mmCIF file of N, CA, C and O in Angstrom:
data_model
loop_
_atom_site.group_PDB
_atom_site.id
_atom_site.type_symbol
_atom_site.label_atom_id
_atom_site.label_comp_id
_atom_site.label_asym_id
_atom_site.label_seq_id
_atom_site.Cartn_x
_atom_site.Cartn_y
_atom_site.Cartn_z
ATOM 1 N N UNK Z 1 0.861 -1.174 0.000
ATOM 2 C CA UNK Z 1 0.000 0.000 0.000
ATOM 3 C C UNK Z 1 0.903 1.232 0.000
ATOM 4 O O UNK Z 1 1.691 1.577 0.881
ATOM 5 N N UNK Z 2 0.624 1.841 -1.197
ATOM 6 C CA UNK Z 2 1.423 3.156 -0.552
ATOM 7 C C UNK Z 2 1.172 4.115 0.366
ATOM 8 O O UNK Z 2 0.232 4.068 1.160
ATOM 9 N N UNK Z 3 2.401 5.450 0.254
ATOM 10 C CA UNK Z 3 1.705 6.317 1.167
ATOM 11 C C UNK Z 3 0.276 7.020 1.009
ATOM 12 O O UNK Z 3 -0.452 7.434 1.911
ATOM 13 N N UNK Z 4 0.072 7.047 -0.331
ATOM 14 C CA UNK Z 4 -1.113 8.369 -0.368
ATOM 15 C C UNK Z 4 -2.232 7.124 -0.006
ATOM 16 O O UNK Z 4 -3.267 7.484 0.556
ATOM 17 N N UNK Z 5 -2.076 5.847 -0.273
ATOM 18 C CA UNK Z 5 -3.282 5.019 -0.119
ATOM 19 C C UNK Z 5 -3.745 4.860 1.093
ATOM 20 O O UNK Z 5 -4.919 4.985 1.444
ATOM 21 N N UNK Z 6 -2.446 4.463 2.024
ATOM 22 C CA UNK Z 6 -2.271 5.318 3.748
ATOM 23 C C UNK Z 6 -3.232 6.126 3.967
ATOM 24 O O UNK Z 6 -4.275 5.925 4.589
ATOM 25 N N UNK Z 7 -2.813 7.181 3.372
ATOM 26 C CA UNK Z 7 -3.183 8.693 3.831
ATOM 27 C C UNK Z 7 -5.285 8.114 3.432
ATOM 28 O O UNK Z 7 -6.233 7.942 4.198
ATOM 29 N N UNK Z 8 -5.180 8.031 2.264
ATOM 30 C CA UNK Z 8 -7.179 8.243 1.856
ATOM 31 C C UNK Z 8 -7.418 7.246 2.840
ATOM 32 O O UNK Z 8 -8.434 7.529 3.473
ATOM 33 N N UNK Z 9 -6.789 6.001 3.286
ATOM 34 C CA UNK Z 9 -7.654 4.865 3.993
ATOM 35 C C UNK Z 9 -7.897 5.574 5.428
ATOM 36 O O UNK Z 9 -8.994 5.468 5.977
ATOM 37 N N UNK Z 10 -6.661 6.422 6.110
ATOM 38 C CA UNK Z 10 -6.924 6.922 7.312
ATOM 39 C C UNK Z 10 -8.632 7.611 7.187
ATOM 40 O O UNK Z 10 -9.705 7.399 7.752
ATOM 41 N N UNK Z 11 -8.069 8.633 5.980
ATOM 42 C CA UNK Z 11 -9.385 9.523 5.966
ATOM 43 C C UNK Z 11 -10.540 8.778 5.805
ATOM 44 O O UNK Z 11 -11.489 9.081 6.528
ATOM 45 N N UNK Z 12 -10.641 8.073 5.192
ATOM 46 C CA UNK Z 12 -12.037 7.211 5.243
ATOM 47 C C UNK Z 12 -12.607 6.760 6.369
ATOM 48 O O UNK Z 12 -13.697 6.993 6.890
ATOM 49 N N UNK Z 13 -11.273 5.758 6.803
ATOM 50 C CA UNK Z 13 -11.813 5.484 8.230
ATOM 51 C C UNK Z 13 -12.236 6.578 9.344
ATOM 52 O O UNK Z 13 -13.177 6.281 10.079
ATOM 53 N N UNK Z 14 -11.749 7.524 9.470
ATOM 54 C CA UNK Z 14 -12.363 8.784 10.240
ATOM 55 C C UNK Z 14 -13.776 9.326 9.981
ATOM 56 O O UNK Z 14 -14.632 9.703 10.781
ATOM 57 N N UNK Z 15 -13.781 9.258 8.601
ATOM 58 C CA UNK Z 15 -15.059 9.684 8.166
ATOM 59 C C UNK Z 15 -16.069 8.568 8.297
ATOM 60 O O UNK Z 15 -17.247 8.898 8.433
ATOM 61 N N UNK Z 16 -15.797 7.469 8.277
ATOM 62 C CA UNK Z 16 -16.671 6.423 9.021
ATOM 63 C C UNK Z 16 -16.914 6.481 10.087
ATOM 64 O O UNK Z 16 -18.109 6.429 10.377
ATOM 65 N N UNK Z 17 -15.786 6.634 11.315
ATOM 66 C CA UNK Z 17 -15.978 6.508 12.290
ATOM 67 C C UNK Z 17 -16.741 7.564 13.162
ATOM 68 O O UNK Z 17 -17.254 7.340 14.258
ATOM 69 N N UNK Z 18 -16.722 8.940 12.378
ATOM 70 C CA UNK Z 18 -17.481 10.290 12.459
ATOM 71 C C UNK Z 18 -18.896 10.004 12.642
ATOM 72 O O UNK Z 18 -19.394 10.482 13.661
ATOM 73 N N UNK Z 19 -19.564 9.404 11.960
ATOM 74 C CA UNK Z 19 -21.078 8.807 11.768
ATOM 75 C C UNK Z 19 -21.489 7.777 12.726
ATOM 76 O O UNK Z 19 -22.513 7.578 13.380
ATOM 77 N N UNK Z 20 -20.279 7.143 12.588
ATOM 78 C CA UNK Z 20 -20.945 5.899 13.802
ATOM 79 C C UNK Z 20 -21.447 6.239 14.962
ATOM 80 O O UNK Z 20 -20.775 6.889 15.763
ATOM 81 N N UNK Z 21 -23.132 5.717 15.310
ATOM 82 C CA UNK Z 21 -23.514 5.612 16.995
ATOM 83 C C UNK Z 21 -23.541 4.428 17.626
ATOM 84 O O UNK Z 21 -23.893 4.513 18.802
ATOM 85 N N UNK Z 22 -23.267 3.274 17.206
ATOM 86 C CA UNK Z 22 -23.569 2.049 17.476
ATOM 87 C C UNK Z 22 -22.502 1.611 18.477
ATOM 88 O O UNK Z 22 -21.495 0.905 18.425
ATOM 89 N N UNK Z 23 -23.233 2.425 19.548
ATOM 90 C CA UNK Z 23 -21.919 1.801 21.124
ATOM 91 C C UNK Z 23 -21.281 0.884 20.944
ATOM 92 O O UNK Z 23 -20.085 0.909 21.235
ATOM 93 N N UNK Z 24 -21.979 -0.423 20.308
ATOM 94 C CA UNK Z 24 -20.910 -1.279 20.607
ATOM 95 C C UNK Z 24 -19.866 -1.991 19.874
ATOM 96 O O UNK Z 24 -19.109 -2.949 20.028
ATOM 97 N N UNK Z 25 -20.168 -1.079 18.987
ATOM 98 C CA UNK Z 25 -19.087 -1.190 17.572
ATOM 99 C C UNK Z 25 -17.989 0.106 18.205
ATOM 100 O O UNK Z 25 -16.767 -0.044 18.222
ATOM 101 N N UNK Z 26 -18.453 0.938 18.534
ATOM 102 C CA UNK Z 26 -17.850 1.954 18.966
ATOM 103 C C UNK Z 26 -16.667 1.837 20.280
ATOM 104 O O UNK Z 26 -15.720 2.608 20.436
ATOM 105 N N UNK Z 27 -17.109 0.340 21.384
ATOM 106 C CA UNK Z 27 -16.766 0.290 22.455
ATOM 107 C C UNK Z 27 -15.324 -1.003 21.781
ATOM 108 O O UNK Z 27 -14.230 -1.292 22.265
ATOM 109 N N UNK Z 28 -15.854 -1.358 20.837
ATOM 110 C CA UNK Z 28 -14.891 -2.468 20.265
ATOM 111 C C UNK Z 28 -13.647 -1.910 19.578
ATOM 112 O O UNK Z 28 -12.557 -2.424 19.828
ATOM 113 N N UNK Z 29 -13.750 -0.844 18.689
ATOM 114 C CA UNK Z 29 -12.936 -0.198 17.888
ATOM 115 C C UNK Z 29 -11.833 0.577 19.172
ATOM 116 O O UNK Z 29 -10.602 0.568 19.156
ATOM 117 N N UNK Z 30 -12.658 1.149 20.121
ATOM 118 C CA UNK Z 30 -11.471 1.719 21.026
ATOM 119 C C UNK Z 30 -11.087 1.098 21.886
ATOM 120 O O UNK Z 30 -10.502 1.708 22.780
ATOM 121 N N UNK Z 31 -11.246 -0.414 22.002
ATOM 122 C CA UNK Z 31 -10.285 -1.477 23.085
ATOM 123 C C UNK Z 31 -9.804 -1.871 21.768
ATOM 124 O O UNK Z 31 -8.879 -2.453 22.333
ATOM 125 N N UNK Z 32 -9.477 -2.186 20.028
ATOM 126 C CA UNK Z 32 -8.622 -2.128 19.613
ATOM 127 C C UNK Z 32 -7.327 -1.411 20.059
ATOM 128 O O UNK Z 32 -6.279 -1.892 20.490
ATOM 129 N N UNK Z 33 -7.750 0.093 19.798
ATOM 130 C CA UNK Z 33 -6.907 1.080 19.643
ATOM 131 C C UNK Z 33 -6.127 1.218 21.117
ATOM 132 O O UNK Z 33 -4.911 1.392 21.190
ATOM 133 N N UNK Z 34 -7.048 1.110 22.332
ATOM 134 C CA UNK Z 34 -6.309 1.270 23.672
ATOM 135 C C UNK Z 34 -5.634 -0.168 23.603
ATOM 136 O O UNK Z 34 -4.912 -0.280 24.593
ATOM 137 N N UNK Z 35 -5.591 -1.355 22.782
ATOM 138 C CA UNK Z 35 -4.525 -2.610 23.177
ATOM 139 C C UNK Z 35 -3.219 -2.455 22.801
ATOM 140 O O UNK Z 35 -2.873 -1.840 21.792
ATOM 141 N N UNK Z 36 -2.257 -3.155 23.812
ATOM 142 C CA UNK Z 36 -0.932 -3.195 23.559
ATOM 143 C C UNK Z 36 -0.929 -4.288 22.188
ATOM 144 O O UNK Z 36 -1.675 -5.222 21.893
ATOM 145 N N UNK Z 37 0.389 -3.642 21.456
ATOM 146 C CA UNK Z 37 0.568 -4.235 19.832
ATOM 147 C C UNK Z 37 0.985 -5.191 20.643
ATOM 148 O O UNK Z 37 0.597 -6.267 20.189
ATOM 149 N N UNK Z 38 1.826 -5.383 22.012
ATOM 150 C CA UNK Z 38 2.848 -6.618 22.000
ATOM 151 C C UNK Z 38 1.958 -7.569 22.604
ATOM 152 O O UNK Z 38 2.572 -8.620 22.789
ATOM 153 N N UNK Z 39 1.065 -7.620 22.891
ATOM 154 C CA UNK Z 39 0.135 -8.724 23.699
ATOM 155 C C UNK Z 39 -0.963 -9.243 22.535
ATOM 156 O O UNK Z 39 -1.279 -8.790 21.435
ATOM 157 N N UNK Z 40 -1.283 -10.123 23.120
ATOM 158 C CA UNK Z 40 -2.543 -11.097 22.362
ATOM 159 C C UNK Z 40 -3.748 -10.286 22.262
ATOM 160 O O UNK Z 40 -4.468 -10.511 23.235
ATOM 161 N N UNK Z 41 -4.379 -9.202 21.250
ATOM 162 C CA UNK Z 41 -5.624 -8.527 21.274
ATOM 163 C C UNK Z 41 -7.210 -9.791 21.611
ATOM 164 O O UNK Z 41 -8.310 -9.533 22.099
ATOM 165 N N UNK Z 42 -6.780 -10.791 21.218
ATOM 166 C CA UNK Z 42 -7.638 -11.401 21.417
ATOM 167 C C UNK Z 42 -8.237 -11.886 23.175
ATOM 168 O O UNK Z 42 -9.412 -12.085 23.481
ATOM 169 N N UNK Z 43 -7.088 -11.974 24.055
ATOM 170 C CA UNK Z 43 -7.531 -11.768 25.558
ATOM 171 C C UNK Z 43 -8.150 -10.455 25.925
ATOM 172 O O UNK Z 43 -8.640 -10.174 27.019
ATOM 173 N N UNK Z 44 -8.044 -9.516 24.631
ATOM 174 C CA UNK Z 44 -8.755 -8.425 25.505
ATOM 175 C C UNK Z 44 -9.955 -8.133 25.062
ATOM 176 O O UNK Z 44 -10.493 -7.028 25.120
ATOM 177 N N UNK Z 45 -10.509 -9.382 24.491
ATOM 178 C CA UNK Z 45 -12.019 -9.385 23.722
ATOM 179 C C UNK Z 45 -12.430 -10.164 25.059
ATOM 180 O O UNK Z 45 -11.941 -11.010 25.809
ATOM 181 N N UNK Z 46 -14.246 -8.991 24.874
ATOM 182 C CA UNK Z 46 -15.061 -9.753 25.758
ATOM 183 C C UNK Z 46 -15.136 -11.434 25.154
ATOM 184 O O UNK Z 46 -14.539 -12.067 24.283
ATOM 185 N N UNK Z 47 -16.244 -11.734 26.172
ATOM 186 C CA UNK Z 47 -16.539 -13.315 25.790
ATOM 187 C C UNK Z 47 -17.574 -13.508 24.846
ATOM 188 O O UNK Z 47 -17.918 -14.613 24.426
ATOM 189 N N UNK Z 48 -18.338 -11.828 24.336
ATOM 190 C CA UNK Z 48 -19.469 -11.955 23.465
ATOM 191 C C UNK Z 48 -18.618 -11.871 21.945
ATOM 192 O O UNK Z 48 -18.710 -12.480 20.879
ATOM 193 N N UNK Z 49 -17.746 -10.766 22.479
ATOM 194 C CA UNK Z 49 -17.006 -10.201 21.159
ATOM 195 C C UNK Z 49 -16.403 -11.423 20.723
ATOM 196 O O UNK Z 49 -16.599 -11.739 19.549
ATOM 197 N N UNK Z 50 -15.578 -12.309 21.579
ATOM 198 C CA UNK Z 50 -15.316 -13.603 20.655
ATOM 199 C C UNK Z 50 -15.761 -14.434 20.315
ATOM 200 O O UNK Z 50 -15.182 -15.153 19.501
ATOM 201 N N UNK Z 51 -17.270 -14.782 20.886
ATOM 202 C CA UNK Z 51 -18.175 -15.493 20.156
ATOM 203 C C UNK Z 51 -18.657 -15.016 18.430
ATOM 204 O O UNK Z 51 -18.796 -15.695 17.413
ATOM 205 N N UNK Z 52 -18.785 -13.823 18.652
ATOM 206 C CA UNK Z 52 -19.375 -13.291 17.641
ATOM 207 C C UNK Z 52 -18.158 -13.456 16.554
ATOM 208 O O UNK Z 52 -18.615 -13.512 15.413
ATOM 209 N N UNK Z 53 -16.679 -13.553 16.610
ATOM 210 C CA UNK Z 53 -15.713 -13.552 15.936
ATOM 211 C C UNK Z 53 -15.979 -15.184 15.295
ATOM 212 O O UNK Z 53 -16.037 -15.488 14.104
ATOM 213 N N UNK Z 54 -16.067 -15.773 16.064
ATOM 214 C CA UNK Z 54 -15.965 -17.343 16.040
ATOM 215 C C UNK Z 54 -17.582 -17.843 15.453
ATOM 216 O O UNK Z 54 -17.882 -18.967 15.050
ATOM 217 N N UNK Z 55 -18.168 -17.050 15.517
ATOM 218 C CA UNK Z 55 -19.729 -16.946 14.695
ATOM 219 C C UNK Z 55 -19.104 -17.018 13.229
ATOM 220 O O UNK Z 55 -19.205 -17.925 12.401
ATOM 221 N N UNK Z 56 -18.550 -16.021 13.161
ATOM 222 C CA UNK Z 56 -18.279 -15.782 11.831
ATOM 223 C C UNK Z 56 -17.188 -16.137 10.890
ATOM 224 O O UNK Z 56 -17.095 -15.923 9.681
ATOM 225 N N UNK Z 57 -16.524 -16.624 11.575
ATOM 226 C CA UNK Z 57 -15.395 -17.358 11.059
ATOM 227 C C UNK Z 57 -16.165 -18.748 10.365
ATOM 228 O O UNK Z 57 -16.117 -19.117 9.191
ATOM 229 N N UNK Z 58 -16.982 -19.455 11.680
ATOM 230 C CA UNK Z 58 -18.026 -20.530 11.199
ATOM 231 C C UNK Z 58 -18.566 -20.456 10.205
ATOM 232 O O UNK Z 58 -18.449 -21.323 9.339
ATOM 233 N N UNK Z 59 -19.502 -19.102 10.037
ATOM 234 C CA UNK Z 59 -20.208 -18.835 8.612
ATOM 235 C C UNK Z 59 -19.092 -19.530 7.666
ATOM 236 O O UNK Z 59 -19.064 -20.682 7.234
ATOM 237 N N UNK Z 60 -18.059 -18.318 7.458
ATOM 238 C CA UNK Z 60 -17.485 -18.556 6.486
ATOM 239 C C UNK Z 60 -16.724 -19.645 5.751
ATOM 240 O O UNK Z 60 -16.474 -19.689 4.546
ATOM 241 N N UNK Z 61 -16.280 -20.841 7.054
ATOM 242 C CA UNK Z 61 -15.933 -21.904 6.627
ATOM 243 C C UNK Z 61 -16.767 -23.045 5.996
ATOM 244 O O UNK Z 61 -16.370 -24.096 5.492
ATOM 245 N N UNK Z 62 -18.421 -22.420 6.200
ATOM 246 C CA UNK Z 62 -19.596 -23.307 5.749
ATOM 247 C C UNK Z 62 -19.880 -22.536 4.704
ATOM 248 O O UNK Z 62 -21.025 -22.851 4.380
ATOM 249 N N UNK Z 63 -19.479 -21.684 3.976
ATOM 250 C CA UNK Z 63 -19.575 -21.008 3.125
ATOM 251 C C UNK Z 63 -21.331 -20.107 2.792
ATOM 252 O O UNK Z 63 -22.105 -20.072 1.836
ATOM 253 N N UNK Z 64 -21.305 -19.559 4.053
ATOM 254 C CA UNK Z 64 -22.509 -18.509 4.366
ATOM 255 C C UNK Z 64 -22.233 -17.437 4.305
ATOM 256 O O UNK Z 64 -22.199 -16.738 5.318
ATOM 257 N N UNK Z 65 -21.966 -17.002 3.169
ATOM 258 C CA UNK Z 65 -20.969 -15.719 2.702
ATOM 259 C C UNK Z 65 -21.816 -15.072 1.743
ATOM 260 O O UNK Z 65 -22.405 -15.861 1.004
ATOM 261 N N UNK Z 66 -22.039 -13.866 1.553
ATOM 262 C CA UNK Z 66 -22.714 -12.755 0.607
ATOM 263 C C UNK Z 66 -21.672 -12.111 0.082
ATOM 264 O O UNK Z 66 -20.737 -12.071 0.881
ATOM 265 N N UNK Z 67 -21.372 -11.401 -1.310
ATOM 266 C CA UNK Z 67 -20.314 -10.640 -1.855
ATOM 267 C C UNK Z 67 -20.648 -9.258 -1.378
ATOM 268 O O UNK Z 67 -21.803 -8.845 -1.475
ATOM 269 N N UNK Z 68 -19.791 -8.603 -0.922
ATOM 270 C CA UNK Z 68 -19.939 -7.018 -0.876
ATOM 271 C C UNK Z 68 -20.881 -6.368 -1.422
ATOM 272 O O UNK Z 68 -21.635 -5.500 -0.981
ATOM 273 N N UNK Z 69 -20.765 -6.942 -2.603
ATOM 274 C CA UNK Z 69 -21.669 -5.950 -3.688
ATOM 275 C C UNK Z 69 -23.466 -6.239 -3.344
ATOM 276 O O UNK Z 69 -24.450 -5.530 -3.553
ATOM 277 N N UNK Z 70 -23.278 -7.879 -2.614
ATOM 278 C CA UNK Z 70 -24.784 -7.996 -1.656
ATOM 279 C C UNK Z 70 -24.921 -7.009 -0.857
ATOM 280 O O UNK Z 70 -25.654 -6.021 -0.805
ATOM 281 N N UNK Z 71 -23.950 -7.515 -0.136
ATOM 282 C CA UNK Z 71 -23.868 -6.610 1.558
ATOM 283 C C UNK Z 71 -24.695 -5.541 1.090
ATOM 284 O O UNK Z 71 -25.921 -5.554 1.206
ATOM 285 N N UNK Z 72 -23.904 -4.421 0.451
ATOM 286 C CA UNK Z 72 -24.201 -2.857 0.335
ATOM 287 C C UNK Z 72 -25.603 -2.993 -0.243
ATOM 288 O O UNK Z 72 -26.574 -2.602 0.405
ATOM 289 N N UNK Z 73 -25.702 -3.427 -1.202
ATOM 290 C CA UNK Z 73 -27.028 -3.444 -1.643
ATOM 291 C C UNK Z 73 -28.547 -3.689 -0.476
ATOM 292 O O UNK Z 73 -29.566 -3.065 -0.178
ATOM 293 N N UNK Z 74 -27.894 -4.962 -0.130
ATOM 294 C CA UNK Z 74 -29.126 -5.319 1.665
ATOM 295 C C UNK Z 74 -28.902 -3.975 2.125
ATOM 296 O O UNK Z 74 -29.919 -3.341 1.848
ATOM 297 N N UNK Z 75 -27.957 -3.146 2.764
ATOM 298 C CA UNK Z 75 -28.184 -2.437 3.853
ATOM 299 C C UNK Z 75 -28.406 -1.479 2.831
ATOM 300 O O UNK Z 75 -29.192 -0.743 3.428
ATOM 301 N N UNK Z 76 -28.271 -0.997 1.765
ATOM 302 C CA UNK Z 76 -28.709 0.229 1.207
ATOM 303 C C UNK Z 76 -30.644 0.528 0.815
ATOM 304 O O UNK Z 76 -31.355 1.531 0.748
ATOM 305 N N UNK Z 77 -30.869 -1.005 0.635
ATOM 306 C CA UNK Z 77 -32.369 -1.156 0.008
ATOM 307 C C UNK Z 77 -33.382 -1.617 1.612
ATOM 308 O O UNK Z 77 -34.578 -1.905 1.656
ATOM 309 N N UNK Z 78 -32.400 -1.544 2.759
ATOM 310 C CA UNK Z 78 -33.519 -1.976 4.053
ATOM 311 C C UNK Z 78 -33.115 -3.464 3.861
ATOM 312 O O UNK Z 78 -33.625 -4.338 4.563
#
């Protein structure tokens, strides 16, 4: 990735994160950011947050997967 790709992905993500109200997407993204790089992020997931990880990992190995171009479309049309 280069730098300028750096640079737009930061901005995006800000501008995403600008909009967001959804506490608990919100409460997840900043125990990312408050975790130490040198430790296991995954001990510092609740026990829901890693279910829900391990939810979805499941999906995907059973192949319960939608393409992006679904995704956006579901949440854009309701």
């Amino acid at each position: 990735m280069s730098i300028a790709e750096i640079k737009q992905t930061k901005s995006n993500l800000i501008a995403w994160i600008e909009q967001l109200s959804d506490s608990n997407l919100l409460a997840f993204l900043d125990s990312i950011r408050s975790s130490k790089s040198e430790g296991d992020w995954w001990e510092n997931l609740s026990e829901a947050q890693r279910t829900h990880i391990n939810e979805g990992v499941d999906d995907a190995e059973q192949g319960r997967t939608i393409s992006s171009a679904e995704f956006w479309n579901r949440l854009k049309n309701g």
